[in-house]
CSV table of C-alpha atoms in Angstrom, one decimal:
chain,number,residue,atom,x,y,z
F,1196,UNK,CA,0.0,0.0,0.0
F,1197,UNK,CA,2.8,2.4,0.9
F,1198,UNK,CA,4.5,1.8,-2.5
F,1199,UNK,CA,1.3,2.8,-4.3
F,1200,UNK,CA,0.7,5.9,-2.2
F,1201,UNK,CA,3.2,7.7,0.0
F,1202,UNK,CA,6.3,6.3,-1.7
F,1203,UNK,CA,5.2,7.8,-5.0
F,1204,UNK,CA,4.4,11.1,-3.4
F,1205,UNK,CA,7.8,11.2,-1.8
F,1206,UNK,CA,9.6,10.5,-5.1
F,1207,UNK,CA,7.7,13.4,-6.7
F,1208,UNK,CA,8.5,15.7,-3.8
F,1209,UNK,CA,4.8,16.2,-2.9
F,1210,UNK,CA,4.5,14.0,0.2
F,1211,UNK,CA,3.5,17.1,2.2
F,1212,UNK,CA,0.4,17.5,0.1
F,1213,UNK,CA,-0.7,14.0,-0.9
F,1214,UNK,CA,0.2,10.3,-0.4
F,1215,UNK,CA,-1.4,9.6,3.0
F,1216,UNK,CA,-4.7,10.2,4.7
F,1217,UNK,CA,-3.9,13.1,7.1
F,1218,UNK,CA,-5.5,16.3,8.1
F,1219,UNK,CA,-4.6,19.0,5.6
F,1220,UNK,CA,-3.6,16.6,2.8
F,1221,UNK,CA,-5.5,16.0,-0.4
F,1222,UNK,CA,-6.9,12.5,-0.7
F,1223,UNK,CA,-9.5,10.7,-2.9
F,1224,UNK,CA,-11.1,7.7,-1.4
F,1225,UNK,CA,-13.3,4.8,-2.4
F,1226,UNK,CA,-15.6,3.5,0.4
F,1227,UNK,CA,-16.6,-0.1,0.2
F,1228,UNK,CA,-19.0,-2.1,2.3
F,1229,UNK,CA,-17.0,-5.3,2.7
F,1230,UNK,CA,-13.4,-6.2,3.7
F,1231,UNK,CA,-11.3,-6.0,0.5
F,1232,UNK,CA,-8.5,-8.0,2.2
F,1233,UNK,CA,-11.0,-10.9,2.6
F,1234,UNK,CA,-12.3,-10.6,-1.0
F,1235,UNK,CA,-10.6,-8.4,-3.6
F,1236,UNK,CA,-13.7,-8.5,-5.8
F,1237,UNK,CA,-15.1,-6.0,-3.3
F,1238,UNK,CA,-13.0,-3.3,-5.0
F,1239,UNK,CA,-14.8,-3.8,-8.3
F,1240,UNK,CA,-16.8,-0.6,-8.7
F,1241,UNK,CA,-20.0,-2.5,-9.5
F,1242,UNK,CA,-19.4,-5.3,-6.9
F,1243,UNK,CA,-19.7,-9.0,-7.7
F,1244,UNK,CA,-22.2,-11.7,-7.9
F,1245,UNK,CA,-22.7,-14.0,-4.9
F,1246,UNK,CA,-24.7,-17.3,-5.1
F,1247,UNK,CA,-26.1,-19.0,-2.1
F,1248,UNK,CA,-29.2,-20.8,-1.0
F,1249,UNK,CA,-31.2,-17.6,-1.4
F,1250,UNK,CA,-30.2,-17.2,-5.0
F,1251,UNK,CA,-27.8,-15.0,-6.9
F,1252,UNK,CA,-27.4,-11.3,-6.0
F,1253,UNK,CA,-24.9,-8.5,-6.5
F,1254,UNK,CA,-22.9,-7.5,-3.5
F,1255,UNK,CA,-20.0,-5.3,-2.6
F,1256,UNK,CA,-18.8,-2.6,-4.9
F,1257,UNK,CA,-18.0,1.0,-4.2
F,1258,UNK,CA,-20.6,2.6,-1.9
F,1259,UNK,CA,-19.2,6.1,-1.8
F,1260,UNK,CA,-16.4,8.0,-3.5
F,1261,UNK,CA,-14.7,11.0,-1.8
F,1262,UNK,CA,-13.1,13.4,-4.3
F,1263,UNK,CA,-11.9,16.9,-3.4
F,1264,UNK,CA,-13.6,16.7,-0.1
F,1265,UNK,CA,-17.0,16.0,-1.6
F,1266,UNK,CA,-18.8,12.7,-0.9
F,1267,UNK,CA,-20.4,11.1,-3.9
F,1268,UNK,CA,-23.0,8.3,-3.7
F,1269,UNK,CA,-21.6,5.9,-6.2
F,1270,UNK,CA,-24.8,3.9,-7.0
F,1271,UNK,CA,-26.7,7.2,-7.5
F,1272,UNK,CA,-24.0,8.5,-9.9
F,1273,UNK,CA,-24.1,5.2,-11.8
F,1274,UNK,CA,-27.9,5.5,-12.2
F,1275,UNK,CA,-27.7,9.1,-13.4
F,1276,UNK,CA,-25.0,8.1,-15.9
F,1277,UNK,CA,-27.2,5.3,-17.2
F,1278,UNK,CA,-30.1,7.7,-17.6
F,1279,UNK,CA,-28.0,10.2,-19.5
F,1280,UNK,CA,-26.7,7.5,-21.8
F,1281,UNK,CA,-30.2,6.2,-22.5
F,1282,UNK,CA,-31.3,9.8,-23.4
F,1283,UNK,CA,-28.3,10.3,-25.6
F,1284,UNK,CA,-29.0,7.0,-27.4
F,1285,UNK,CA,-32.5,8.3,-28.1
């Protein structure tokens, strides 16, 4: 994790601004509902399919995205994007 975040910022000389989640630093985050260390499919933006005795359902995925200090509801954004695409397709 450090190699993908803080180490890169240090190499670029911008570790004081980005690279770790700290007060005063810029950070974009993806908030997921499940433990990605237990199941990497959780990090798929749309989630993944899970089959059990109750049937097949979509689980996981990004619940919220935080960009520039603004919290975005990922499923709501996806729904709006689909609506716009449908209108554009006519």
